[in-house]
CSV table of C-alpha atoms in Angstrom, one decimal:
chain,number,residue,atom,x,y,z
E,199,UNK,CA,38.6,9.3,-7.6
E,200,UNK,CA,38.0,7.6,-11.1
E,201,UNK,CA,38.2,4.6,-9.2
E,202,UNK,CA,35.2,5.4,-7.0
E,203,UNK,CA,33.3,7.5,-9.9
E,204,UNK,CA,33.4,3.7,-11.9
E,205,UNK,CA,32.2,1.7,-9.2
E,206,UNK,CA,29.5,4.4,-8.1
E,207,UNK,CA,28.7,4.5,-11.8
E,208,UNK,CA,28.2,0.7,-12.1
E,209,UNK,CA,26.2,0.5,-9.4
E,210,UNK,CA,23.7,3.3,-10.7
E,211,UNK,CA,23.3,1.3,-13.7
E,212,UNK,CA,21.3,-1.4,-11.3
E,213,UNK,CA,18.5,1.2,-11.4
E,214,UNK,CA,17.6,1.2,-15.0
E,215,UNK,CA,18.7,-2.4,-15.8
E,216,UNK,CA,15.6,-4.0,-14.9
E,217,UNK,CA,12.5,-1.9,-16.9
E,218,UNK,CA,9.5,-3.9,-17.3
E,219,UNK,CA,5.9,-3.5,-18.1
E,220,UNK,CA,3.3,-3.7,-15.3
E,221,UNK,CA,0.8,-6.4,-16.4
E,222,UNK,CA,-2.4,-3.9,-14.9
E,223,UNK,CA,-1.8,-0.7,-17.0
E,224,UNK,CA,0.6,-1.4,-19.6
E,225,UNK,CA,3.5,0.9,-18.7
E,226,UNK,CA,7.2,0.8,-18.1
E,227,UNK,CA,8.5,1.0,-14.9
E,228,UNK,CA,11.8,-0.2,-12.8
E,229,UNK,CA,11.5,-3.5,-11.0
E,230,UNK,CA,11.2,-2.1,-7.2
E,231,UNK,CA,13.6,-4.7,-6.1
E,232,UNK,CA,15.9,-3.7,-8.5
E,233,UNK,CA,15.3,-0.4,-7.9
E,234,UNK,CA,15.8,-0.7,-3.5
E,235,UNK,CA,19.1,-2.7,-4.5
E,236,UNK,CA,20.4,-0.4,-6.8
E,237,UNK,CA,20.0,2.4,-4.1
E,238,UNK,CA,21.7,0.4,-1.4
E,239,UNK,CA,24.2,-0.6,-3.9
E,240,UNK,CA,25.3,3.0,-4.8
E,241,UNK,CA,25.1,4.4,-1.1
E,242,UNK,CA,27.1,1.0,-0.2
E,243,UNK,CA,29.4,2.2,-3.0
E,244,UNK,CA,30.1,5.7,-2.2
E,245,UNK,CA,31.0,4.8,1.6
E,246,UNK,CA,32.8,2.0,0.7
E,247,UNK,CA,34.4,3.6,-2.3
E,248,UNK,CA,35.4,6.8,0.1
E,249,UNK,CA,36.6,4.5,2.7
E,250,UNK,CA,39.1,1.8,0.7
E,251,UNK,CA,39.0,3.1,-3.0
E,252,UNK,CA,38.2,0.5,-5.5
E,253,UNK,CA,38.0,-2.9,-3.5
E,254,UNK,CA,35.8,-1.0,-0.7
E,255,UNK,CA,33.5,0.9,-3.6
E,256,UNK,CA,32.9,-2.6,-4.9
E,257,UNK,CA,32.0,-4.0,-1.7
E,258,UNK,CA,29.8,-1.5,-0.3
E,259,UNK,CA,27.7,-1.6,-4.1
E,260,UNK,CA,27.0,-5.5,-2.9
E,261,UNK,CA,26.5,-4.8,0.6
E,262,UNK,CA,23.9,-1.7,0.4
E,263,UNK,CA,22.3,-3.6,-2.6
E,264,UNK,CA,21.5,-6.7,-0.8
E,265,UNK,CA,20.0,-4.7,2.5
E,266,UNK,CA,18.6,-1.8,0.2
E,267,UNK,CA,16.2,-4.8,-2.2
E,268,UNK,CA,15.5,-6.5,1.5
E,269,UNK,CA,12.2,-4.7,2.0
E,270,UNK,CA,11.4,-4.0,-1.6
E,271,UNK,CA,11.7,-7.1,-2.7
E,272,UNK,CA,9.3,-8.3,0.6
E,273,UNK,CA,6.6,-5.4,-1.0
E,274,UNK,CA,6.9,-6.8,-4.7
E,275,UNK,CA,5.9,-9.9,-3.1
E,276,UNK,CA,3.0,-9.1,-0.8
E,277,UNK,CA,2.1,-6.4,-3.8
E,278,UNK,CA,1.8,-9.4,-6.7
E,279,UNK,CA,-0.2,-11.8,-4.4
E,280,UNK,CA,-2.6,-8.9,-3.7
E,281,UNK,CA,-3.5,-7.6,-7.1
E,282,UNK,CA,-3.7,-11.6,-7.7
E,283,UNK,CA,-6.7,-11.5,-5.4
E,284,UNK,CA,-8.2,-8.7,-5.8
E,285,UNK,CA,-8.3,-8.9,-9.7
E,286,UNK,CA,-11.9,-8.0,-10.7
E,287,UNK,CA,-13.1,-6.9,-7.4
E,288,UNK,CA,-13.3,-3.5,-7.8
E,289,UNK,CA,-10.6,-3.1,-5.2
E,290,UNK,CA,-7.8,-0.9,-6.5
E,291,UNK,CA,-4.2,-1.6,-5.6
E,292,UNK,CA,-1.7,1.5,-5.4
E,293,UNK,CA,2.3,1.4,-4.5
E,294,UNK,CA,4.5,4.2,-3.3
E,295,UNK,CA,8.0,3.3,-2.4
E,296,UNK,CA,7.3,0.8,0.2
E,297,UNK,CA,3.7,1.5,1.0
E,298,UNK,CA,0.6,0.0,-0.2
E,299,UNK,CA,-2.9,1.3,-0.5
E,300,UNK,CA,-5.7,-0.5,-0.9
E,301,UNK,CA,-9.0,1.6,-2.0
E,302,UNK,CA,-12.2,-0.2,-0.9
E,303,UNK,CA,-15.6,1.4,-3.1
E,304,UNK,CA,-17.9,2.5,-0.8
E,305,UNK,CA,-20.7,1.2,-2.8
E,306,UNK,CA,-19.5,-2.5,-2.8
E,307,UNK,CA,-18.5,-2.2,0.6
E,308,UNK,CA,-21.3,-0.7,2.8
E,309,UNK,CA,-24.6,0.3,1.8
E,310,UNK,CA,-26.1,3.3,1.9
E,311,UNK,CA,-25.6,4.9,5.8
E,312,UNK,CA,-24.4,1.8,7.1
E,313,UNK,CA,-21.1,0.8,8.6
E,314,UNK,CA,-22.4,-3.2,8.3
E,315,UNK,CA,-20.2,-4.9,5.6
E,316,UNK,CA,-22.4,-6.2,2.8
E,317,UNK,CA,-22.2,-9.8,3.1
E,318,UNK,CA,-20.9,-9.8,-1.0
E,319,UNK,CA,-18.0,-7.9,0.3
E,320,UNK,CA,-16.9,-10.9,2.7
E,321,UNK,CA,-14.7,-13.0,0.5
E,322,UNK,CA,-13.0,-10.0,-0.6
E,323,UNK,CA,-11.9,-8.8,3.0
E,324,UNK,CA,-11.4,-12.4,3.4
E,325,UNK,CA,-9.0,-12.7,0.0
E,326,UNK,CA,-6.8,-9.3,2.2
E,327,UNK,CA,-6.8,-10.7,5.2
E,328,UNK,CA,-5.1,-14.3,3.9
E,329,UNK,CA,-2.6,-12.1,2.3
E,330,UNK,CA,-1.8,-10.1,5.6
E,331,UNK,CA,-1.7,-13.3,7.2
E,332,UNK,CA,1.1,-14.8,4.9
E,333,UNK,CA,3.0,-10.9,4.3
E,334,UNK,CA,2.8,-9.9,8.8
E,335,UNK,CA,5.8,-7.4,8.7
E,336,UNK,CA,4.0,-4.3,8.0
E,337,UNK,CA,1.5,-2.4,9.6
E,338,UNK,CA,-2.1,-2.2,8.7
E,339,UNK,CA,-4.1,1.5,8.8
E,340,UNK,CA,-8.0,1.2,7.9
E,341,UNK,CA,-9.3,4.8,7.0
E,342,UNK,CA,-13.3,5.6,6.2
E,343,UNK,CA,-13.8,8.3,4.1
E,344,UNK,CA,-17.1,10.1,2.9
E,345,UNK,CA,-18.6,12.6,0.7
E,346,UNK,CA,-19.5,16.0,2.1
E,347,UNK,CA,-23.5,15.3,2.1
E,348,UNK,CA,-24.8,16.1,5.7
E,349,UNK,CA,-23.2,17.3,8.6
E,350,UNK,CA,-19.6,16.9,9.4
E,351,UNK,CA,-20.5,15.0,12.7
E,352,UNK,CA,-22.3,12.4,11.2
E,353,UNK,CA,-19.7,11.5,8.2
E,354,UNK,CA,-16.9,11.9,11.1
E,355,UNK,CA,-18.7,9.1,13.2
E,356,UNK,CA,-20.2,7.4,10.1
E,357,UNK,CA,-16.2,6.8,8.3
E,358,UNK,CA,-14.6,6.1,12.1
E,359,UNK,CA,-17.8,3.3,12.4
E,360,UNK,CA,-16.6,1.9,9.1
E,361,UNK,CA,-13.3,1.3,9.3
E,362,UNK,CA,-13.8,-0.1,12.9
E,363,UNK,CA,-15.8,-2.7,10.7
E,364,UNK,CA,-13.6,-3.6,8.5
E,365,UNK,CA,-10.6,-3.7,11.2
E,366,UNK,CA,-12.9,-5.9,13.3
E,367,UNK,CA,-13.5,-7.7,10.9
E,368,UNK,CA,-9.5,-8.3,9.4
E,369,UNK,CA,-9.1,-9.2,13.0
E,370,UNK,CA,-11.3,-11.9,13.2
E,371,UNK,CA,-10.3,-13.5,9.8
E,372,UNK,CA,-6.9,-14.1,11.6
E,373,UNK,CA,-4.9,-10.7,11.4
E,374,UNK,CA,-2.9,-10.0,14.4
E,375,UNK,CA,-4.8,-6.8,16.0
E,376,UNK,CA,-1.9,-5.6,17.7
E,377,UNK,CA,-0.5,-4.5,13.8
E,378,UNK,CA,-3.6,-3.0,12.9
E,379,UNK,CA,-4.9,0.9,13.7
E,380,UNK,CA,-8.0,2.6,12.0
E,381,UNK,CA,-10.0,5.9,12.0
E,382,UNK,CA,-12.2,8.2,10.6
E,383,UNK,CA,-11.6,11.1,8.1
E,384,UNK,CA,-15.2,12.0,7.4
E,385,UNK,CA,-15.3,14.2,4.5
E,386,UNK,CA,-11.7,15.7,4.7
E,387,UNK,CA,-9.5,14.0,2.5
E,388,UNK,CA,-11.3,13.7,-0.6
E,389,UNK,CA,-10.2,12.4,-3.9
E,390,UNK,CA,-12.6,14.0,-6.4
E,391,UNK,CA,-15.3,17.0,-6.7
E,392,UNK,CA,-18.0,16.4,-4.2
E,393,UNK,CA,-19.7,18.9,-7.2
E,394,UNK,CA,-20.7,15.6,-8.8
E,395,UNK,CA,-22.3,12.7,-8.1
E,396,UNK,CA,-19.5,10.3,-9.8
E,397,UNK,CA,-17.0,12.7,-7.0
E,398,UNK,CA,-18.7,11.9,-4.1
E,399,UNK,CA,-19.0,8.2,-5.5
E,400,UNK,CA,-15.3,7.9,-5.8
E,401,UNK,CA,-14.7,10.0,-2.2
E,402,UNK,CA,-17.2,7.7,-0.8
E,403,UNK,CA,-14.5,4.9,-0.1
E,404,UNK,CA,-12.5,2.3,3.2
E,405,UNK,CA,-8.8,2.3,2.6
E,406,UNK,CA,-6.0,0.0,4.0
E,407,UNK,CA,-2.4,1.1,4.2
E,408,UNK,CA,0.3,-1.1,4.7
E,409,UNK,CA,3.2,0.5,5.9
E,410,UNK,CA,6.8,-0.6,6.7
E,411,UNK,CA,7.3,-1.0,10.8
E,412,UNK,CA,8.6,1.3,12.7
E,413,UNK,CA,11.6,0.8,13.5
């Protein structure tokens, strides 16, 4: 049982061996690849471990870590090259786990009731599109979302027309369409106060997700 407990115990120390500082706000955070392996590694260890004592723990650890940083380290990639491109855009760039978000200001995307792209906005869909080109193993969801002014029928349709756009538009820059899905939200998944005009600035937005495939 020590055995195990020292190989399970090396492994967990994968998962705070590797804090860095992200370069965009300044704070401390775990490598993801790191982190992905250093799971792996300690689920690789406790089966292992369980199954042969010392030699299997050990062996599991490097088995589970090498599959669990696969997919992590695929995101780090695709993640980097993003915020690369999308520096000074307005775009923001968010992680969770293995997910990305990409959140797309309505105000420098569509004008004012329209679901036409402004035409500034181009090279910046262009910029996402050569990343999804290079990074094609995940899935890509647009979703348009608006502020509560006006009906709830017309921001429904209005956000569905939107993302459609920018889909279309992914699409035709090269993006295989079979990996891509979009809809409307309307008005129902807001991210600020639609009390104030800065809220329904910020709820006023086109996001891309770009999840892991289903497998």
């Amino acid at each position: 049982m020590i055995k195990q407990l020292t190989a399970i115990s090396l492994s967990a120390l994968l998962l705070a061996g590797c804090q860095t500082t992200n370069p965009y706000t300044g704070e401390q955070e775990i490598n993801k690849t790191t982190k992905y392996g250093g799971i792996g590694a300690l689920a690789g260890a406790v089966v292992g471990g369980l199954a042969n004592g010392k030699d299997g723990a050990l062996a599991g650890a490097a088995l589970g870590g090498a599959a669990g940083a696969g997919y992590g380290y695929y995101t780090d990639r695709q993640e980097a090259a993003l915020r690369q491109r999308l520096q000074g855009t307005g775009v923001q760039v968010q992680r969770n786990g293995n997910d990305l978000k990409l959140i797309m200001p309505g105000n420098i995307t569509f004008a004012t009731n329209s679901y036409n792209i402004q035409a500034s906005f181009y090279s910046v869909l262009g910029s996402v599109a050569l990343v999804l080109q290079e990074f094609d193993k995940n899935t890509v969801e647009v979703v348009g979302h608006t502020d509560s002014t006006g009906s709830r029928q017309y921001n429904m349709s209005l956000s569905e027309k939107r993302a459609q756009s920018v889909a279309s538009y992914l699409v035709n820059q090269g993006v295989a369409g079979p990996r891509i899905s979009y809809f409307g939200a309307g008005p129902d998944q807001p991210i600020a106060s639609n009390d104030s005009t800065s809220g329904r600035a910020l709820n006023r937005r086109v996001e891309i997700n770009l999840r892991p495939p289903v497998q």
